[in-house]
Short mmCIF file of C-alpha atoms and ligand atoms in Angstrom, two decimals:
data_model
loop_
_atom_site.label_atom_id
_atom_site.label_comp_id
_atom_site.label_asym_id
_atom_site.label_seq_id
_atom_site.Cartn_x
_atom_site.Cartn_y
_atom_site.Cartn_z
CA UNK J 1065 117.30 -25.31 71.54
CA UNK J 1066 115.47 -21.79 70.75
CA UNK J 1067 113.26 -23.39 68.64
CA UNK J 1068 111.99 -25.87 71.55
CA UNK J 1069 112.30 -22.63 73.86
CA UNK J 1070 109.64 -21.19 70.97
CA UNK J 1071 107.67 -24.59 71.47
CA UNK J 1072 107.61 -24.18 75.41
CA UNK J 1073 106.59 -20.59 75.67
CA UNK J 1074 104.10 -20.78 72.31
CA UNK J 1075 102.11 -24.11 74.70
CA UNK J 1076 102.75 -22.26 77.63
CA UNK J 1077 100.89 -18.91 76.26
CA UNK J 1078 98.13 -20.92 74.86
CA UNK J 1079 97.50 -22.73 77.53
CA UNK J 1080 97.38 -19.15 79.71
CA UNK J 1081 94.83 -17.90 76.77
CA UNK J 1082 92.27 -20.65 76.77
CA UNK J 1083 92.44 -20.65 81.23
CA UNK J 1084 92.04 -16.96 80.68
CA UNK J 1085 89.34 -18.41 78.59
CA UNK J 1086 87.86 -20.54 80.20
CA UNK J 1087 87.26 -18.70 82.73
CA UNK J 1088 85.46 -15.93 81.20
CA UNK J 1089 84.17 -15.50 77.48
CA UNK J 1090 84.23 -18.85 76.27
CA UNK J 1091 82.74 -20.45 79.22
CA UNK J 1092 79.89 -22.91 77.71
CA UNK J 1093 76.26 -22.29 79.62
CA UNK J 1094 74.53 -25.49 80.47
CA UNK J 1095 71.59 -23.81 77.80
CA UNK J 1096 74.48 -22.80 74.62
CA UNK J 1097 73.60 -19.33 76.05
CA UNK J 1098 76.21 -16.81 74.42
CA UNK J 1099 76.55 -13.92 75.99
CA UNK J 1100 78.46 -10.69 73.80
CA UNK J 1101 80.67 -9.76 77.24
CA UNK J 1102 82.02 -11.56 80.25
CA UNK J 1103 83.96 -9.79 83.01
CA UNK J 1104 85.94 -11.26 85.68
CA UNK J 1105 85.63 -9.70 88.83
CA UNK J 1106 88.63 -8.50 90.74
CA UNK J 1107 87.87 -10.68 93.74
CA UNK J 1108 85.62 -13.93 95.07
CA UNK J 1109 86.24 -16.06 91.66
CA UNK J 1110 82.94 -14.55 90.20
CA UNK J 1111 82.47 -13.20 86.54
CA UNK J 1112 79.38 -11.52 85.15
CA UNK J 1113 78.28 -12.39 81.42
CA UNK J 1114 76.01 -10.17 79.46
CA UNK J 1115 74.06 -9.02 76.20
CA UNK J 1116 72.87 -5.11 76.64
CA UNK J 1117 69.56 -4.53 74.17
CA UNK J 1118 69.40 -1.09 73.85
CA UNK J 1119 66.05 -0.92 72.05
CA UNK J 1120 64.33 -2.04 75.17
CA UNK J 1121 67.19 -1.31 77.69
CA UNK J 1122 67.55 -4.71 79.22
CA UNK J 1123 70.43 -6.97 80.64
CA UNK J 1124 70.46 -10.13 79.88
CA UNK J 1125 72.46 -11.81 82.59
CA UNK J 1126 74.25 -14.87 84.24
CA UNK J 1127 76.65 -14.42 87.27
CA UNK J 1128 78.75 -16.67 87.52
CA UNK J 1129 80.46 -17.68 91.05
CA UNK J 1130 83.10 -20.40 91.41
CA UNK J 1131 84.03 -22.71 94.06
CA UNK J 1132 80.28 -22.69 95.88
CA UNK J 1133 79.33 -25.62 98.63
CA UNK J 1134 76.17 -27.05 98.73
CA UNK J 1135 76.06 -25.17 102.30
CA UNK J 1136 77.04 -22.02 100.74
CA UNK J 1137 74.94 -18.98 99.01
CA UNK J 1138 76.10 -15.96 96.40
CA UNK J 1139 74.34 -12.55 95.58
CA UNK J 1140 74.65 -10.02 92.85
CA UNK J 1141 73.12 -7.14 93.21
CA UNK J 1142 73.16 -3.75 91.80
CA UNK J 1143 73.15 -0.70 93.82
CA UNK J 1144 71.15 1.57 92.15
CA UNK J 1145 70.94 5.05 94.57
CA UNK J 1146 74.14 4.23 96.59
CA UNK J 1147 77.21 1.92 96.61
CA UNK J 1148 77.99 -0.77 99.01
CA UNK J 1149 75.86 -3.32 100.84
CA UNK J 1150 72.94 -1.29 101.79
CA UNK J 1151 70.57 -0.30 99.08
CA UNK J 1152 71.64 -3.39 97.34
CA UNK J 1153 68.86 -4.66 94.73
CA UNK J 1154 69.99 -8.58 94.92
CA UNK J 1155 70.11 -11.25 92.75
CA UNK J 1156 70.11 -14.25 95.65
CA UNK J 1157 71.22 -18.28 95.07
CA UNK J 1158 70.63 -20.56 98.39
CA UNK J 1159 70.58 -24.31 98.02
CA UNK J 1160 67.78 -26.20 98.57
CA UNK J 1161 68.27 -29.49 100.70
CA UNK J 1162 67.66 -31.64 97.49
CA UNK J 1163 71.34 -30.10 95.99
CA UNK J 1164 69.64 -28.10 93.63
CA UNK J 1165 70.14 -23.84 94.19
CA UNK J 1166 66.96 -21.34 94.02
CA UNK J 1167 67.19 -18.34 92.70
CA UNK J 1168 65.20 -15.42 94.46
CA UNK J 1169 65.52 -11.18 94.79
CA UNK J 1170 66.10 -9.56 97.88
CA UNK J 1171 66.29 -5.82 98.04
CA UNK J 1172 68.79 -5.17 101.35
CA UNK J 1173 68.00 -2.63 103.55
CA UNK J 1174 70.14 -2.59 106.50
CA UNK J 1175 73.99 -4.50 107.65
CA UNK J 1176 71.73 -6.84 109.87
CA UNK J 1177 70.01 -8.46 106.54
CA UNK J 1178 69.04 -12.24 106.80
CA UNK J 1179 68.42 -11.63 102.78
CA UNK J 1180 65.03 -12.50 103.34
CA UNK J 1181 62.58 -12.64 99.43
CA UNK J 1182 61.68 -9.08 98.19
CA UNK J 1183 60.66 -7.22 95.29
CA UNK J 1184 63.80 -5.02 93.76
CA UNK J 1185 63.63 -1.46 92.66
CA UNK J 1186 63.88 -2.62 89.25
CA UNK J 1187 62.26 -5.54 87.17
CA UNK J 1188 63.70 -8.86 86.69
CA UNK J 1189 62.37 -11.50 84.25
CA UNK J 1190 63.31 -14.94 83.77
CA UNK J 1191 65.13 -15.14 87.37
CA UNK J 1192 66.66 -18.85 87.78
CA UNK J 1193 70.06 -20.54 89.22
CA UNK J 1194 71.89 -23.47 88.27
CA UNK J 1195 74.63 -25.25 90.33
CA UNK J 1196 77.43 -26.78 87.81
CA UNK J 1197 80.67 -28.67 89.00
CA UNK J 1198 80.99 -26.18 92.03
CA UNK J 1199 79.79 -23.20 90.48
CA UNK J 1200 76.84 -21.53 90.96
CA UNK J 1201 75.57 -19.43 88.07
CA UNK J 1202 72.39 -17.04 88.43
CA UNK J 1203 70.31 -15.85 85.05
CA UNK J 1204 67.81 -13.24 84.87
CA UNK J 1205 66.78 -10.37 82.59
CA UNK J 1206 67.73 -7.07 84.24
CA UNK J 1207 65.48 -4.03 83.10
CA UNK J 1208 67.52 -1.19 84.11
CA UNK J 1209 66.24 1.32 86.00
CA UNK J 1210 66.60 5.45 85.90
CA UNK J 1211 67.59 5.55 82.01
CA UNK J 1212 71.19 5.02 83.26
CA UNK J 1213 73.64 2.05 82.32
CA UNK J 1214 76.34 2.17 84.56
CA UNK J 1215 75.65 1.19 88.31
CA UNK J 1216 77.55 0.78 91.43
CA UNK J 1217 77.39 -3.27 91.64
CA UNK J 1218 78.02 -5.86 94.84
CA UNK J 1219 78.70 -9.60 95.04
CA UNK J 1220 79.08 -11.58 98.17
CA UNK J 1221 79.07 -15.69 99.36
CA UNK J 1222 78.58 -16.55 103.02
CA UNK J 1223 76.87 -19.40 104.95
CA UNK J 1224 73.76 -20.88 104.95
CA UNK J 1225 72.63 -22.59 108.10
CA UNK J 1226 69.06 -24.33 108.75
CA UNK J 1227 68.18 -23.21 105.49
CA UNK J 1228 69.10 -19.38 105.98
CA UNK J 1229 71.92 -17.14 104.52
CA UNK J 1230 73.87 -16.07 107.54
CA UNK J 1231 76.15 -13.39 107.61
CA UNK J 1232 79.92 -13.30 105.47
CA UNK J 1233 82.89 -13.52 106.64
CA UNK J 1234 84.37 -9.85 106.85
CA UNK J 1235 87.82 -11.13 105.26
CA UNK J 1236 89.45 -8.32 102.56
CA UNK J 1237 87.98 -10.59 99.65
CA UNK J 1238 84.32 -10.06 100.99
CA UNK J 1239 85.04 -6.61 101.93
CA UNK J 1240 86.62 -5.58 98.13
CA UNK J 1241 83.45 -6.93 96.03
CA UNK J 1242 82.18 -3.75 95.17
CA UNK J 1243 83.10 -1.67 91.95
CA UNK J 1244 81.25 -0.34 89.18
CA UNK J 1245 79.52 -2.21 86.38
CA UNK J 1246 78.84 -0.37 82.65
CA UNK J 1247 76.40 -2.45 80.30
CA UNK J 1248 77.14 -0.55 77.40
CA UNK J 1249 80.80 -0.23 77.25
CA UNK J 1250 81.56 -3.39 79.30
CA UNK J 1251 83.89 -2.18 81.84
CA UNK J 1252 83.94 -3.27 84.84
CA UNK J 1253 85.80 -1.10 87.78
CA UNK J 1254 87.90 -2.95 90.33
CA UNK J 1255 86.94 -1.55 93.12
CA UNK J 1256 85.28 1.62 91.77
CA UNK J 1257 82.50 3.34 93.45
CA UNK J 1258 83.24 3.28 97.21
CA UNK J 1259 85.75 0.86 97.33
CA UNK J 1260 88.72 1.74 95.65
CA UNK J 1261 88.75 5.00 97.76
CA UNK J 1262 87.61 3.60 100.86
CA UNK J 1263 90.49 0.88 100.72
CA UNK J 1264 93.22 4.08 99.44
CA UNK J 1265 92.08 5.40 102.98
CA UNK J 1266 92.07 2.41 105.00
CA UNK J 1267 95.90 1.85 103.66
CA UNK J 1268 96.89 5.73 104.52
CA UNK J 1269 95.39 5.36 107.74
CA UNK J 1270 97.57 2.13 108.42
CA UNK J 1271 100.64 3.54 107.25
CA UNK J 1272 100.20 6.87 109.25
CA UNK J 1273 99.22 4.93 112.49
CA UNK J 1274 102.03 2.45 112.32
CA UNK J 1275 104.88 4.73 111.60
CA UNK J 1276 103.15 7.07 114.18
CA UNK J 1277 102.06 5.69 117.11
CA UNK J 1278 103.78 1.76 116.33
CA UNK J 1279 107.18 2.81 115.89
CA UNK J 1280 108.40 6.39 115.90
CA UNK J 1281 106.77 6.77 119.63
CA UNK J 1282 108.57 3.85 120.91
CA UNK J 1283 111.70 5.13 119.49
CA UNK J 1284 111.45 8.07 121.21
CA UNK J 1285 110.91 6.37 124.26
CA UNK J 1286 114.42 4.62 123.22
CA UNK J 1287 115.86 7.64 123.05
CA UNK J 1288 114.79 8.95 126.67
CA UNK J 1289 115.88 5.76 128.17
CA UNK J 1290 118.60 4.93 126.92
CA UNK J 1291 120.62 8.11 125.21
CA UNK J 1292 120.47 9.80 128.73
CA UNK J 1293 122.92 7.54 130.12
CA UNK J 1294 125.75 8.86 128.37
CA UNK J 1295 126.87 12.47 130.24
CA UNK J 1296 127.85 13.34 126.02
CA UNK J 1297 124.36 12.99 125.10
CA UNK J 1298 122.82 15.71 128.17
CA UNK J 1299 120.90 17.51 126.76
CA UNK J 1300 120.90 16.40 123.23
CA UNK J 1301 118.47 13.21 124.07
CA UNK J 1302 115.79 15.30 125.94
CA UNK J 1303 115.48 17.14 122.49
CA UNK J 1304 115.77 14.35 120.36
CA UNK J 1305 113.20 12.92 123.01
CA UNK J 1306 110.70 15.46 122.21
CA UNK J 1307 111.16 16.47 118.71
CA UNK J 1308 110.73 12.58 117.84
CA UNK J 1309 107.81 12.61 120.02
CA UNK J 1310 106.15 15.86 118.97
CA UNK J 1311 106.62 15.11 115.45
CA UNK J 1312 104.24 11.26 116.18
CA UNK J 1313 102.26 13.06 117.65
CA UNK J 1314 101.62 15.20 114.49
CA UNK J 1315 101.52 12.38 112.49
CA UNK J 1316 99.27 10.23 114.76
CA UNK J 1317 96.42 12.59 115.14
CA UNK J 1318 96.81 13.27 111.57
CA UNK J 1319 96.03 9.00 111.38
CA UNK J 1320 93.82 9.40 114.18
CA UNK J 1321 91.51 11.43 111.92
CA UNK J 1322 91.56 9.73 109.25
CA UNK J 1323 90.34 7.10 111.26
CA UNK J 1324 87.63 8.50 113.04
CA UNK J 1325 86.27 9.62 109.10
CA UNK J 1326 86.96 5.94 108.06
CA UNK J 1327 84.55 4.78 111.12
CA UNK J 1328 81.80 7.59 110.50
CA UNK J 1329 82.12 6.44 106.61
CA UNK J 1330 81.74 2.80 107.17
CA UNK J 1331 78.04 2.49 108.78
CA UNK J 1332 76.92 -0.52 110.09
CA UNK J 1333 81.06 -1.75 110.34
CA UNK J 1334 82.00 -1.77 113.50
CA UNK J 1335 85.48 -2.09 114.77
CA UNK J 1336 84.52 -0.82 119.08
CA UNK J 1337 87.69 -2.46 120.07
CA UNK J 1338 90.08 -0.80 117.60
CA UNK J 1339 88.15 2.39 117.59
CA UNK J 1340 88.20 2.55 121.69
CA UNK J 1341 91.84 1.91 121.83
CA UNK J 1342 92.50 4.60 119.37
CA UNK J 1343 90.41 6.99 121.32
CA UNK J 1344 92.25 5.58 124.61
CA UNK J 1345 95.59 6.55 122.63
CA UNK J 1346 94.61 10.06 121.16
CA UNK J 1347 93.79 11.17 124.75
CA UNK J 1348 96.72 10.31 126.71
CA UNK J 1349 99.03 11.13 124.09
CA UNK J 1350 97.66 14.38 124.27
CA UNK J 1351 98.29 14.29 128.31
CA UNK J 1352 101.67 13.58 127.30
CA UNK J 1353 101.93 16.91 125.07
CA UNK J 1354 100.47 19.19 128.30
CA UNK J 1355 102.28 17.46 130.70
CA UNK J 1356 105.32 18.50 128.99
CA UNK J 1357 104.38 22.24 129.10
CA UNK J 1358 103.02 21.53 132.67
CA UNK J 1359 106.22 19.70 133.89
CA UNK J 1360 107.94 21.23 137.21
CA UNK J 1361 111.15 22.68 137.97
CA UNK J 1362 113.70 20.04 137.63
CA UNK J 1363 114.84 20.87 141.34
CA UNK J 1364 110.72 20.79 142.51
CA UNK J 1365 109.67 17.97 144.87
CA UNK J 1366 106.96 17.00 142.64
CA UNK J 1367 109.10 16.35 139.88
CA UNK J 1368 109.88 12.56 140.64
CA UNK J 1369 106.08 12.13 140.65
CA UNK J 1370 105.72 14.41 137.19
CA UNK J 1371 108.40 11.96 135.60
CA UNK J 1372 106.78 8.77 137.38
CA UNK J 1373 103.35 9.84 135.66
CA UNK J 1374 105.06 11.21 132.30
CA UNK J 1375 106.90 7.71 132.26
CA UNK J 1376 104.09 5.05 133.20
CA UNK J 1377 101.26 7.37 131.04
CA UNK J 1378 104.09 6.63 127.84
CA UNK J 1379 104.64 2.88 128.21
CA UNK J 1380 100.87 2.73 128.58
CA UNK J 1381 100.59 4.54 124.96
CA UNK J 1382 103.06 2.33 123.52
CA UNK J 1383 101.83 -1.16 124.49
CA UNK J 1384 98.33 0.56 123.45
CA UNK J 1385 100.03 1.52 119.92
CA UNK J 1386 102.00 -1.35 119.23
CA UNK J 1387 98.39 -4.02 120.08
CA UNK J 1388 95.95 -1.34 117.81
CA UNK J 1389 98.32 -1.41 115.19
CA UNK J 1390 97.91 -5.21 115.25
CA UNK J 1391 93.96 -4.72 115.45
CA UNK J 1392 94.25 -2.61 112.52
CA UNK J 1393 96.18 -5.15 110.70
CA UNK J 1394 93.47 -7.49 111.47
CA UNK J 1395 91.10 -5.38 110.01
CA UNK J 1396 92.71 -4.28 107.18
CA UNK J 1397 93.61 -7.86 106.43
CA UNK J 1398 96.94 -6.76 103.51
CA UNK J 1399 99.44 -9.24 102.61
CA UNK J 1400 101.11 -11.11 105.56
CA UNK J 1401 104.39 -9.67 104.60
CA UNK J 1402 102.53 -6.41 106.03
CA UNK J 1403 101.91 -7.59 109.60
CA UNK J 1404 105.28 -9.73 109.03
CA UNK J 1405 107.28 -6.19 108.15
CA UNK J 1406 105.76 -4.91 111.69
CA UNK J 1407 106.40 -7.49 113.57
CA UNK J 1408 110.01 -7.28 112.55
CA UNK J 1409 110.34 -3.59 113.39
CA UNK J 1410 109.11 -4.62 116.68
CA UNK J 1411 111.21 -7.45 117.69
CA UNK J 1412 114.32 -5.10 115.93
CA UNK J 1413 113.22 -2.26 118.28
CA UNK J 1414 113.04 -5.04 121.30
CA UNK J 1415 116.07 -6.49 120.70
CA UNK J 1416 117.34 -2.94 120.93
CA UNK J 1417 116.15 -2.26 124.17
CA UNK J 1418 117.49 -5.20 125.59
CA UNK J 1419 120.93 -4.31 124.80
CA UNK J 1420 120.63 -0.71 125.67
CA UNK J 1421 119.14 -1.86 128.90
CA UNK J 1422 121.38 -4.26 129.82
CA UNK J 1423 123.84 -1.98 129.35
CA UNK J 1424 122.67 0.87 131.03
CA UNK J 1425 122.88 -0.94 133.47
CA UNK J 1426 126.33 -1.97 133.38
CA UNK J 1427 127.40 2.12 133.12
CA UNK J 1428 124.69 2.73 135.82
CA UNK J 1429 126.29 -0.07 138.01
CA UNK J 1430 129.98 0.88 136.95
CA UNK J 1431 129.41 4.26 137.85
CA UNK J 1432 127.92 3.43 141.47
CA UNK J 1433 130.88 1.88 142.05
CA UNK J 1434 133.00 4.51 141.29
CA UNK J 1435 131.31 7.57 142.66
CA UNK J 1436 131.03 4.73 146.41
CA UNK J 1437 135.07 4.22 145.64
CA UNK J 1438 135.36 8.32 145.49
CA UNK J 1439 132.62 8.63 148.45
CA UNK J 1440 130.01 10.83 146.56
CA UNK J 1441 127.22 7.99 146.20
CA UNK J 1442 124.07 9.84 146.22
CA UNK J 1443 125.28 13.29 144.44
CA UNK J 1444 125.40 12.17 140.71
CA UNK J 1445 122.05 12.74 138.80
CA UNK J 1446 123.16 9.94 137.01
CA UNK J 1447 123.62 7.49 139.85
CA UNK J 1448 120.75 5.37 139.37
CA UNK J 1449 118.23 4.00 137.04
CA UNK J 1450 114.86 3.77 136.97
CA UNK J 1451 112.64 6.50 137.53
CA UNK J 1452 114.94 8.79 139.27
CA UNK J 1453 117.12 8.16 135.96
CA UNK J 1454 114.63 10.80 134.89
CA UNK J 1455 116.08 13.54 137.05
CA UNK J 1456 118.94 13.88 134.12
CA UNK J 1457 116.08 15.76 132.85
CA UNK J 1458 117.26 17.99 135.39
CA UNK J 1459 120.20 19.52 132.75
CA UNK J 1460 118.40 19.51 130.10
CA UNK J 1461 115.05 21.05 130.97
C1 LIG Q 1434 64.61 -6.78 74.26
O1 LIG Q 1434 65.01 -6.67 72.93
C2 LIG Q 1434 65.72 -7.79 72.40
C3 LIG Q 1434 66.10 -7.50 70.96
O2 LIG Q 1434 66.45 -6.18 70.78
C4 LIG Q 1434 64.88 -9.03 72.49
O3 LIG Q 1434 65.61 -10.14 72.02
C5 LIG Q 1434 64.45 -9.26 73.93
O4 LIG Q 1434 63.60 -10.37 74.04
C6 LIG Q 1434 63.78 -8.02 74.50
N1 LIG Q 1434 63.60 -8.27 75.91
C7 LIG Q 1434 62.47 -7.99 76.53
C8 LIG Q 1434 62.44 -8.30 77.97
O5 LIG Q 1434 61.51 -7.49 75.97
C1 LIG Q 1435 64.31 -29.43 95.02
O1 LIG Q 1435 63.68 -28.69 96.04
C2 LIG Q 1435 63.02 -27.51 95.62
C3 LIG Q 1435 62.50 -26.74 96.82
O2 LIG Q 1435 62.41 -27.52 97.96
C4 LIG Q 1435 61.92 -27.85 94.63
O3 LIG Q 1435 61.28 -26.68 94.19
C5 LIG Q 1435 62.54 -28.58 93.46
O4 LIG Q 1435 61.52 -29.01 92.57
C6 LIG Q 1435 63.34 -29.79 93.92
N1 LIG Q 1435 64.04 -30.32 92.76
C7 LIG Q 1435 64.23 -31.62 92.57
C8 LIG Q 1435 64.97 -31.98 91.34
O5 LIG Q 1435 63.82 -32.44 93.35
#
């Protein structure tokens, strides 16, 4: 029995090896080219194989990208005075009608790029592309520029329609292909450069926004609604209320920020809705902090119409929260169990509500009926629901 558990897990490793393999260094080139290094990049199914001559400081270079259609092309491209898409000095494949793929540069200088033919920054000789069983590898002879060896590097895939490369998709995997590349000691950083940062960001500025604005300020809305009802909880709930409140709205302009950087950072990415929304947000929410310094007497005659404001301005910041935080999950693009995890706060904090409200309703109701049975309808601060619910407020404030 161990021995065939041995046999299992010695065919089982193998087999992991030579797809590890496979995939990278021992990959056989259509020519029997051998190439010294061969890294697989964290995302897209691409790898890059190499020989670095140091006498004459050239890259000798095929890029390798997987699972292409004929309708489909791939760039490469080394970003020599920046990081990211712009600047890019690109190594471009685009398939010609007859199935075969051409090989051209394209040096990219702008987000609206049709990655039309241009001269790079840099030499490179020999430039040629092959397609082979659904992948599409791209040679060339890289003279590196600037007597460095380690670059900021970019790969990409998109469309190609009547003949042209149209724009990628904008999905995480086409948004995460940028690291750094090092000829000379072969490493290749997931995500260096820009991205790895720019995606730690992103993820703080998710998590910030959602515990902020998605689900701490609805809970404090809870707690208004639905803790007031109790005479035990006066005046406990109003400062539960606004300590919960005060303390997402800390947090949320805090997210807020980090947001507006992320935008200014990300030129040429442009996320209006999201970014409106979130603007939308940061100014009522602050409404919501003045109106609480600005809020009359609980006895004035404006006060209904001060809670009536405070209370539709706060369901409008919630259903605003709640919908960015599901544009920002769009954008963002994580794991599903991400957007699953929020939507399960949300129906939680729902489900919540529903039972508090029905039965606030049933102590509203109960009560009505016997404040009418005492004759002192009308009195009670707590004697009704709704918006003049508010005026329990009226204790506390
Ligand atoms: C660079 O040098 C290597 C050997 O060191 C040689 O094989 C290669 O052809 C040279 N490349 C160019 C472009 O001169
Ligand atoms: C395929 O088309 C390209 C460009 O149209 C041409 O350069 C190439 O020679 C053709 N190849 C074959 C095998 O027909």
């Amino acid at each position: 029995m161990g021995k065939l558990l041995n046999l299992v897990s010695l065919i089982l490793i193998s087999n992991l090896i030579t797809s590890f393999a496979q995939d990278c260094t021992s990959y056989t080139f259509t020519n029997n080219a051998i190439y010294a290094t061969c890294v697989s990049l964290p995302v897209q199914n691409s790898h890059l194989h190499w020989n670095y001559h140091p006498t004459n400081r050239t890259v000798d270079l095929a890029y390798r990208h997987t699972g292409v259609s004929t309708s489909q092309w791939v760039a490469w491209a080394l970003n020599v005075d920046g990081a990211g898409m712009v600047g890019a000095q690109a190594l471009v494949a685009s398939p010609n009608s007859n199935g075969t793929v051409q090989a051209y540069t394209s040096s990219v200088a702008d987000y609206g790029t049709s990655l039309q033919q241009s001269a790079l920054s840099f030499d490179v000789l020999g430039l040629r592309a092959e397609r082979v069983n659904g992948d599409v590898v791209v040679y060339g002879t890289l003279v590196l520029p600037g007597g460095r060896t380690s670059f900021n590097h970019v790969w990409q895939m998109g469309p190609v329609s009547n003949g042209a490369p149209g724009a990628h998709n904008m999905g995480s995997e086409n948004r995460n292909s940028v690291g750094t590349v090092d000829f000379v000691t072969g490493q290749a950083g997931a995500g260096g450069g820009v991205g790895g940062s720019l995606l730690h960001r992103r993820n703080t500025h998710g998590v910030l926004n959602a515990v902020s604005w998605g689900v701490l300020m609805p809970m404090g809305a809870m707690i208004a609604r639905y803790l007031k009802v109790f005479k035990v909880a006066h005046p406990a709930w109003f400062y539960i209320h606004v300590v919960c409140q005060v303390t997402a709205y800390g947090v949320g302009v805090a997210g807020w920020a980090t947001g507006l950087k992320l935008g200014s950072d990300s030129v040429g990415i442009k996320y209006t809705t999201h970014r409106n929304i979130g603007i939308a947000l940061f100014t009522l929410g602050t409404l919501q902090v003045f109106a609480l310094l600005l809020r009359p007497k609980p006895d004035h005659k404006y006060r209904i119409y001060w809670n009536m404001y405070h209370i539709s301005v706060g369901y409008t910041v919630i259903s605003l929260s709640i919908a960015n935080v599901y544009k920002g999950l769009d954008i963002l693009d994580p794991e599903k169990k991400w957007k699953h995890a929020y939507t399960g706060v949300i129906i939680t904090l729902g489900v919540i509500a529903a039972i508090l409200e029905a039965f606030t309703w049933f102590i509203v109701l109960k009560r009505k009926k016997v404040e009418k049975e005492q004759g002192l309808v009308g009195t009670s601060a707590y004697g009704s629901n709704g918006y003049g619910h508010h005026n329990g407020h009226s204790q506390a404030a």
